[in-house]
Amino acid sequence: MGKLIDSLPGIELPVSEVTKRLATMWEGEMSSSLSEFRASQMNVVLHFGVAVSVEEASERFETVIRFAQRYPSRIIVLCPELDRKDSSMTAKLFSQCYIGESHREMCCCEALLLGYESEDFGFLANQVSVWLEGDLPTYHWFNRVSSDRIKKYYDSLLVGVRRIVFDSSIENEDVYGLDWPEPEKVVDLARARLLPVRQALGQYLSGYSVEALAGGLQKVTVRHGETSSGEGAHLMAWLKSSLIDCANVAAVPSDTIEFALASSGADENCALCVEFTYEDERFLRWGKTTGTSICEIEAQFGGKPEKVPTRIKSPAADQALSEALFF
């Protein structure tokens, strides 16, 4: 089998045998009790592109498994294989039960892994349709799938999908900017991870009037680390929209405000940083250091400068995934 699917856990099976094995997998002395904990609520398709590394694939797989422990799901993992000499597909079946602090917290989940030759667009969609749990919503998570390939899935794999997820901080292309048939269904994981930052900054800024925030504002700068470009772009978009709204309410010019987004490069002291520059002594500076949750807001909006410590804990990968899928 291809290297990518080989790196993920599961029992190797012929593709035609997967659904048969699923039907009998939980049979036995405990089948009646286990079935209580394996009722799926949704289908989640984890779709890898050829650029995904083995390490990334393992990390994403663990994320979707942890997600399924909270939200029981039928997981389908799509693994491209570039070195196949024919157009046949390969498969694996992964199943496991997880027990919490009590027996009632048990959760059983299943993952169906499919290795496919990269050009099998039609065959791929047909096989996925066979594996999906009927009458349940389907969510599709793209990981380093090229834009050209995604476009070819519009009329096959993505038909009827409730939500499409990607991560702009790891993609090499502007996936969000594609001409999606239903753009309202497309969600960026980077935006979901930004929620605690927006909450902390929004709570602080809400203590000042729109005149204090927008009046005389000259420049807003957002800098991001090498692995948080998506978060930086979404933070800038949120600040720009909010501050222009403040300027409109305060009846002050907004077209003179400069909005600058830049990379902080290898500077670990700035995973994500914000600075407001005004025409007078007012200012705001906030920054999040790589690997820490302790941040500090430095600001002056009239009166003495102040420093306000904040704690921003980045959500776990499975929590960010749930935020992206449901909210």
CSV table of C-alpha atoms in Angstrom, one decimal:
chain,number,residue,atom,x,y,z
A,1,MET,CA,0.0,0.0,0.0
A,2,GLY,CA,1.0,3.6,-0.3
A,3,LYS,CA,3.2,5.2,2.3
A,4,LEU,CA,0.5,7.5,3.7
A,5,ILE,CA,-2.2,4.9,4.5
A,6,ASP,CA,0.5,2.6,5.8
A,7,SER,CA,1.5,5.2,8.4
A,8,LEU,CA,-2.1,5.2,9.9
A,9,PRO,CA,-3.5,2.6,12.3
A,10,GLY,CA,-6.1,0.0,11.2
A,11,ILE,CA,-6.5,-3.5,9.8
A,12,GLU,CA,-5.8,-3.9,6.1
A,13,LEU,CA,-8.8,-5.2,4.2
A,14,PRO,CA,-10.0,-5.5,0.6
A,15,VAL,CA,-12.2,-2.5,-0.1
A,16,SER,CA,-15.2,-4.7,-0.7
A,17,GLU,CA,-14.9,-6.3,2.7
A,18,VAL,CA,-15.0,-3.1,4.8
A,19,THR,CA,-18.7,-2.7,5.0
A,20,LYS,CA,-19.1,-6.5,5.7
A,21,ARG,CA,-16.6,-6.3,8.5
A,22,LEU,CA,-18.3,-3.2,9.9
A,23,ALA,CA,-21.6,-5.1,10.1
A,24,THR,CA,-20.1,-7.9,12.2
A,25,MET,CA,-17.3,-6.1,14.0
A,26,TRP,CA,-19.2,-5.5,17.2
A,27,GLU,CA,-20.9,-8.9,17.4
A,28,GLY,CA,-20.1,-11.0,20.5
A,29,GLU,CA,-21.0,-11.2,24.1
A,30,MET,CA,-20.7,-7.4,24.6
A,31,SER,CA,-22.3,-6.4,21.3
A,32,SER,CA,-25.6,-5.3,22.8
A,33,SER,CA,-23.9,-3.0,25.4
A,34,LEU,CA,-21.3,-1.7,23.0
A,35,SER,CA,-23.9,-0.7,20.4
A,36,GLU,CA,-25.3,1.8,22.9
A,37,PHE,CA,-22.0,3.8,22.7
A,38,ARG,CA,-21.4,3.7,18.9
A,39,ALA,CA,-24.4,5.5,17.5
A,40,SER,CA,-23.0,8.0,15.0
A,41,GLN,CA,-24.2,11.6,14.8
A,42,MET,CA,-22.4,12.6,11.6
A,43,ASN,CA,-20.0,11.6,8.9
A,44,VAL,CA,-16.5,13.3,8.9
A,45,VAL,CA,-14.4,12.9,5.8
A,46,LEU,CA,-10.7,13.6,6.4
A,47,HIS,CA,-9.2,14.3,3.0
A,48,PHE,CA,-5.5,14.4,2.5
A,49,GLY,CA,-3.6,15.8,-0.5
A,50,VAL,CA,-0.3,14.5,-1.9
A,51,ALA,CA,1.6,17.2,-0.1
A,52,VAL,CA,0.7,15.9,3.4
A,53,SER,CA,3.6,14.4,5.3
A,54,VAL,CA,3.3,11.2,7.4
A,55,GLU,CA,3.7,13.3,10.5
A,56,GLU,CA,0.9,15.7,9.6
A,57,ALA,CA,-1.4,12.8,8.6
A,58,SER,CA,-0.9,11.1,11.9
A,59,GLU,CA,-1.6,14.4,13.8
A,60,ARG,CA,-4.8,15.1,11.8
A,61,PHE,CA,-6.0,11.5,12.3
A,62,GLU,CA,-5.5,11.7,16.1
A,63,THR,CA,-7.4,15.0,16.1
A,64,VAL,CA,-10.4,13.6,14.3
A,65,ILE,CA,-10.4,10.5,16.6
A,66,ARG,CA,-10.4,12.8,19.7
A,67,PHE,CA,-13.2,14.8,18.1
A,68,ALA,CA,-15.2,11.6,17.5
A,69,GLN,CA,-14.9,10.7,21.2
A,70,ARG,CA,-17.0,13.8,22.0
A,71,TYR,CA,-19.2,13.7,18.9
A,72,PRO,CA,-19.7,10.1,17.7
A,73,SER,CA,-18.9,10.0,14.0
A,74,ARG,CA,-18.3,7.8,11.1
A,75,ILE,CA,-14.8,8.8,10.0
A,76,ILE,CA,-13.6,8.3,6.4
A,77,VAL,CA,-10.0,9.0,5.7
A,78,LEU,CA,-8.9,9.6,2.1
A,79,CYS,CA,-5.2,8.9,1.3
A,80,PRO,CA,-3.8,9.6,-2.1
A,81,GLU,CA,-1.2,7.1,-3.5
A,82,LEU,CA,1.1,8.4,-6.3
A,83,ASP,CA,3.2,5.2,-6.7
A,84,ARG,CA,0.4,2.7,-7.6
A,85,LYS,CA,0.8,0.8,-10.8
A,86,ASP,CA,-3.0,0.3,-11.3
A,87,SER,CA,-6.2,2.1,-10.5
A,88,SER,CA,-7.3,-0.3,-7.7
A,89,MET,CA,-8.0,1.0,-4.2
A,90,THR,CA,-6.8,-0.1,-0.8
A,91,ALA,CA,-8.5,0.0,2.6
A,92,LYS,CA,-8.0,-0.2,6.3
A,93,LEU,CA,-10.5,-0.3,9.1
A,94,PHE,CA,-9.8,1.2,12.5
A,95,SER,CA,-12.1,0.8,15.5
A,96,GLN,CA,-11.6,1.5,19.2
A,97,CYS,CA,-13.6,2.1,22.4
A,98,TYR,CA,-12.6,4.8,24.8
A,99,ILE,CA,-13.7,4.7,28.5
A,100,GLY,CA,-14.0,7.8,30.5
A,101,GLU,CA,-14.1,8.1,34.3
A,102,SER,CA,-17.2,5.9,34.4
A,103,HIS,CA,-18.6,3.1,32.2
A,104,ARG,CA,-21.3,5.5,31.0
A,105,GLU,CA,-18.7,7.7,29.4
A,106,MET,CA,-17.6,5.0,27.0
A,107,CYS,CA,-17.4,6.0,23.3
A,108,CYS,CA,-16.8,3.6,20.4
A,109,CYS,CA,-15.7,5.0,17.1
A,110,GLU,CA,-14.8,3.7,13.6
A,111,ALA,CA,-12.5,5.0,10.9
A,112,LEU,CA,-12.6,3.7,7.3
A,113,LEU,CA,-9.3,4.5,5.5
A,114,LEU,CA,-9.1,4.5,1.7
A,115,GLY,CA,-6.0,4.6,-0.4
A,116,TYR,CA,-6.7,5.8,-3.9
A,117,GLU,CA,-4.9,6.7,-7.1
A,118,SER,CA,-4.8,10.4,-7.3
A,119,GLU,CA,-6.8,10.8,-10.6
A,120,ASP,CA,-9.8,8.6,-9.6
A,121,PHE,CA,-12.2,11.5,-9.1
A,122,GLY,CA,-15.4,9.6,-10.0
A,123,PHE,CA,-14.4,6.3,-8.4
A,124,LEU,CA,-13.5,8.1,-5.3
A,125,ALA,CA,-16.8,9.8,-4.9
A,126,ASN,CA,-18.7,6.6,-5.6
A,127,GLN,CA,-16.7,4.7,-2.9
A,128,VAL,CA,-17.2,7.4,-0.3
A,129,SER,CA,-20.9,7.4,-0.9
A,130,VAL,CA,-21.0,3.6,-0.2
A,131,TRP,CA,-19.2,4.1,3.1
A,132,LEU,CA,-21.1,7.1,4.4
A,133,GLU,CA,-23.8,6.5,7.0
A,134,GLY,CA,-27.1,7.3,5.3
A,135,ASP,CA,-29.3,10.2,6.5
A,136,LEU,CA,-26.5,11.7,8.6
A,137,PRO,CA,-24.9,15.1,7.9
A,138,THR,CA,-21.5,15.0,6.3
A,139,TYR,CA,-18.5,17.3,7.0
A,140,HIS,CA,-15.4,17.5,4.8
A,141,TRP,CA,-12.0,18.4,6.1
A,142,PHE,CA,-9.4,19.2,3.4
A,143,ASN,CA,-5.7,18.9,4.2
A,144,ARG,CA,-3.2,20.2,1.6
A,145,VAL,CA,-5.4,19.3,-1.3
A,146,SER,CA,-4.6,21.5,-4.3
A,147,SER,CA,-7.1,24.1,-5.4
A,148,ASP,CA,-7.3,22.5,-8.9
A,149,ARG,CA,-8.3,19.2,-7.4
A,150,ILE,CA,-10.8,20.7,-5.0
A,151,LYS,CA,-12.6,22.3,-7.9
A,152,LYS,CA,-13.1,18.9,-9.5
A,153,TYR,CA,-14.8,17.7,-6.4
A,154,TYR,CA,-17.6,20.4,-6.5
A,155,ASP,CA,-20.0,18.1,-8.3
A,156,SER,CA,-19.0,14.8,-6.7
A,157,LEU,CA,-17.6,14.6,-3.2
A,158,LEU,CA,-18.9,17.9,-2.0
A,159,VAL,CA,-22.5,17.5,-3.1
A,160,GLY,CA,-24.8,17.7,-0.1
A,161,VAL,CA,-21.9,18.3,2.4
A,162,ARG,CA,-23.0,20.4,5.4
A,163,ARG,CA,-19.7,22.2,6.0
A,164,ILE,CA,-16.2,22.2,4.4
A,165,VAL,CA,-13.2,22.9,6.5
A,166,PHE,CA,-9.6,23.8,5.8
A,167,ASP,CA,-6.7,25.4,7.6
A,168,SER,CA,-5.2,28.5,6.0
A,169,SER,CA,-2.2,28.5,8.2
A,170,ILE,CA,-0.9,25.3,6.6
A,171,GLU,CA,-2.3,25.5,3.1
A,172,ASN,CA,0.0,26.7,0.3
A,173,GLU,CA,-2.8,28.2,-1.7
A,174,ASP,CA,-5.7,30.5,-1.1
A,175,VAL,CA,-8.4,27.8,-0.6
A,176,TYR,CA,-10.8,30.3,0.9
A,177,GLY,CA,-10.7,32.4,-2.2
A,178,LEU,CA,-11.9,29.7,-4.5
A,179,ASP,CA,-15.1,30.2,-6.4
A,180,TRP,CA,-17.1,27.9,-4.1
A,181,PRO,CA,-20.6,27.0,-5.2
A,182,GLU,CA,-21.8,27.6,-1.6
A,183,PRO,CA,-19.2,29.8,0.1
A,184,GLU,CA,-21.2,30.0,3.3
A,185,LYS,CA,-20.4,26.4,3.9
A,186,VAL,CA,-16.6,26.9,3.9
A,187,VAL,CA,-14.9,27.5,7.2
A,188,ASP,CA,-11.3,28.1,8.2
A,189,LEU,CA,-9.8,26.4,11.2
A,190,ALA,CA,-7.5,29.3,11.7
A,191,ARG,CA,-10.5,31.5,12.4
A,192,ALA,CA,-11.9,29.0,14.9
A,193,ARG,CA,-8.6,29.0,16.8
A,194,LEU,CA,-8.7,32.8,16.9
A,195,LEU,CA,-11.9,32.9,19.1
A,196,PRO,CA,-10.1,33.3,22.5
A,197,VAL,CA,-8.0,36.2,21.1
A,198,ARG,CA,-11.1,38.0,19.7
A,199,GLN,CA,-12.9,37.5,23.0
A,200,ALA,CA,-10.0,38.9,25.1
A,201,LEU,CA,-9.3,41.9,22.9
A,202,GLY,CA,-13.0,42.6,22.3
A,203,GLN,CA,-13.7,42.6,26.0
A,204,TYR,CA,-10.9,45.1,26.7
A,205,LEU,CA,-11.8,47.4,23.8
A,206,SER,CA,-15.5,47.4,24.7
A,207,GLY,CA,-14.6,49.5,27.7
A,208,TYR,CA,-13.9,52.5,25.6
A,209,SER,CA,-16.1,54.7,23.4
A,210,VAL,CA,-16.1,54.4,19.6
A,211,GLU,CA,-14.7,58.0,19.5
A,212,ALA,CA,-11.7,57.0,21.7
A,213,LEU,CA,-11.0,53.9,19.5
A,214,ALA,CA,-11.4,55.4,16.0
A,215,GLY,CA,-10.8,59.1,16.4
A,216,GLY,CA,-7.3,60.0,15.2
A,217,LEU,CA,-6.4,56.3,14.5
A,218,GLN,CA,-3.5,56.3,12.0
A,219,LYS,CA,-2.3,52.7,11.7
A,220,VAL,CA,-3.3,49.2,12.8
A,221,THR,CA,-0.5,46.6,12.5
A,222,VAL,CA,-0.9,42.9,12.9
A,223,ARG,CA,2.1,40.6,12.9
A,224,HIS,CA,2.0,36.8,12.9
A,225,GLY,CA,4.4,33.9,13.4
A,226,GLU,CA,5.5,31.4,10.7
A,227,THR,CA,2.7,29.0,11.7
A,228,SER,CA,-0.1,31.4,12.3
A,229,SER,CA,-0.5,33.3,9.0
A,230,GLY,CA,-4.2,32.3,8.9
A,231,GLU,CA,-4.8,33.6,12.4
A,232,GLY,CA,-3.1,36.9,11.5
A,233,ALA,CA,-5.2,37.4,8.4
A,234,HIS,CA,-8.5,36.7,10.2
A,235,LEU,CA,-7.4,38.9,13.2
A,236,MET,CA,-6.7,41.8,10.8
A,237,ALA,CA,-10.0,41.3,9.0
A,238,TRP,CA,-11.9,41.4,12.3
A,239,LEU,CA,-10.1,44.5,13.6
A,240,LYS,CA,-10.5,46.3,10.3
A,241,SER,CA,-14.2,45.6,10.1
A,242,SER,CA,-14.8,46.6,13.8
A,243,LEU,CA,-12.7,49.8,13.7
A,244,ILE,CA,-14.3,51.0,10.5
A,245,ASP,CA,-17.7,50.4,12.1
A,246,CYS,CA,-16.5,52.4,15.1
A,247,ALA,CA,-15.4,55.2,12.8
A,248,ASN,CA,-18.8,55.3,11.0
A,249,VAL,CA,-20.7,55.4,14.3
A,250,ALA,CA,-18.3,58.1,15.6
A,251,ALA,CA,-18.6,60.1,12.3
A,252,VAL,CA,-14.8,60.2,11.9
A,253,PRO,CA,-12.8,59.4,8.7
A,254,SER,CA,-11.9,55.7,8.2
A,255,ASP,CA,-10.2,55.9,4.8
A,256,THR,CA,-7.1,57.4,6.3
A,257,ILE,CA,-6.5,54.4,8.6
A,258,GLU,CA,-3.6,52.2,7.4
A,259,PHE,CA,-4.0,48.5,8.0
A,260,ALA,CA,-0.7,46.5,7.8
A,261,LEU,CA,-0.4,42.7,8.0
A,262,ALA,CA,3.1,41.3,8.2
A,263,SER,CA,5.1,38.2,9.2
A,264,SER,CA,7.1,38.3,12.4
A,265,GLY,CA,9.4,35.7,10.8
A,266,ALA,CA,11.3,33.6,13.3
A,267,ASP,CA,10.6,36.0,16.2
A,268,GLU,CA,9.2,33.6,18.9
A,269,ASN,CA,8.2,36.6,21.0
A,270,CYS,CA,5.5,37.3,18.5
A,271,ALA,CA,3.2,34.5,17.6
A,272,LEU,CA,0.5,37.1,17.1
A,273,CYS,CA,0.8,40.8,17.8
A,274,VAL,CA,-1.3,43.9,17.5
A,275,GLU,CA,-0.5,47.6,17.6
A,276,PHE,CA,-2.7,50.7,17.3
A,277,THR,CA,-0.9,54.0,16.5
A,278,TYR,CA,-2.7,57.3,16.9
A,279,GLU,CA,-2.0,60.9,16.0
A,280,ASP,CA,-1.6,61.8,19.7
A,281,GLU,CA,-0.3,59.9,22.8
A,282,ARG,CA,-2.9,57.1,22.6
A,283,PHE,CA,-1.7,53.6,21.8
A,284,LEU,CA,-2.5,49.9,22.2
A,285,ARG,CA,-0.1,47.0,22.0
A,286,TRP,CA,-0.8,43.3,22.6
A,287,GLY,CA,1.2,40.3,21.8
A,288,LYS,CA,1.1,36.5,22.3
A,289,THR,CA,4.4,34.7,22.7
A,290,THR,CA,4.9,31.3,21.0
A,291,GLY,CA,4.3,28.5,23.5
A,292,THR,CA,2.7,30.5,26.3
A,293,SER,CA,-0.8,31.5,27.3
A,294,ILE,CA,0.2,34.6,29.3
A,295,CYS,CA,-0.2,37.9,27.4
A,296,GLU,CA,-0.4,41.5,28.2
A,297,ILE,CA,-2.3,44.5,26.9
A,298,GLU,CA,-0.4,47.8,27.0
A,299,ALA,CA,-2.6,50.8,26.3
A,300,GLN,CA,-3.4,54.5,26.8
A,301,PHE,CA,-6.7,55.9,25.8
A,302,GLY,CA,-6.7,59.0,28.0
A,303,GLY,CA,-5.2,59.2,31.4
A,304,LYS,CA,-2.1,57.1,32.4
A,305,PRO,CA,-0.8,54.1,30.5
A,306,GLU,CA,-2.0,50.8,31.8
A,307,LYS,CA,-0.9,47.2,31.6
A,308,VAL,CA,-3.5,44.5,31.7
A,309,PRO,CA,-2.4,40.9,31.9
A,310,THR,CA,-4.5,38.4,30.0
A,311,ARG,CA,-4.5,34.6,29.7
A,312,ILE,CA,-5.3,33.2,26.3
A,313,LYS,CA,-5.3,29.5,26.0
A,314,SER,CA,-5.3,28.2,22.5
A,315,PRO,CA,-8.0,25.6,21.9
A,316,ALA,CA,-6.9,22.0,21.4
A,317,ALA,CA,-7.1,20.8,17.8
A,318,ASP,CA,-10.2,18.8,18.3
A,319,GLN,CA,-11.9,21.8,20.1
A,320,ALA,CA,-11.0,24.1,17.2
A,321,LEU,CA,-12.4,21.5,14.8
A,322,SER,CA,-15.8,21.3,16.7
A,323,GLU,CA,-15.9,25.2,16.7
A,324,ALA,CA,-15.3,25.2,12.9
A,325,LEU,CA,-17.9,22.5,12.2
A,326,PHE,CA,-20.8,23.7,14.4
A,327,PHE,CA,-20.4,27.5,14.8
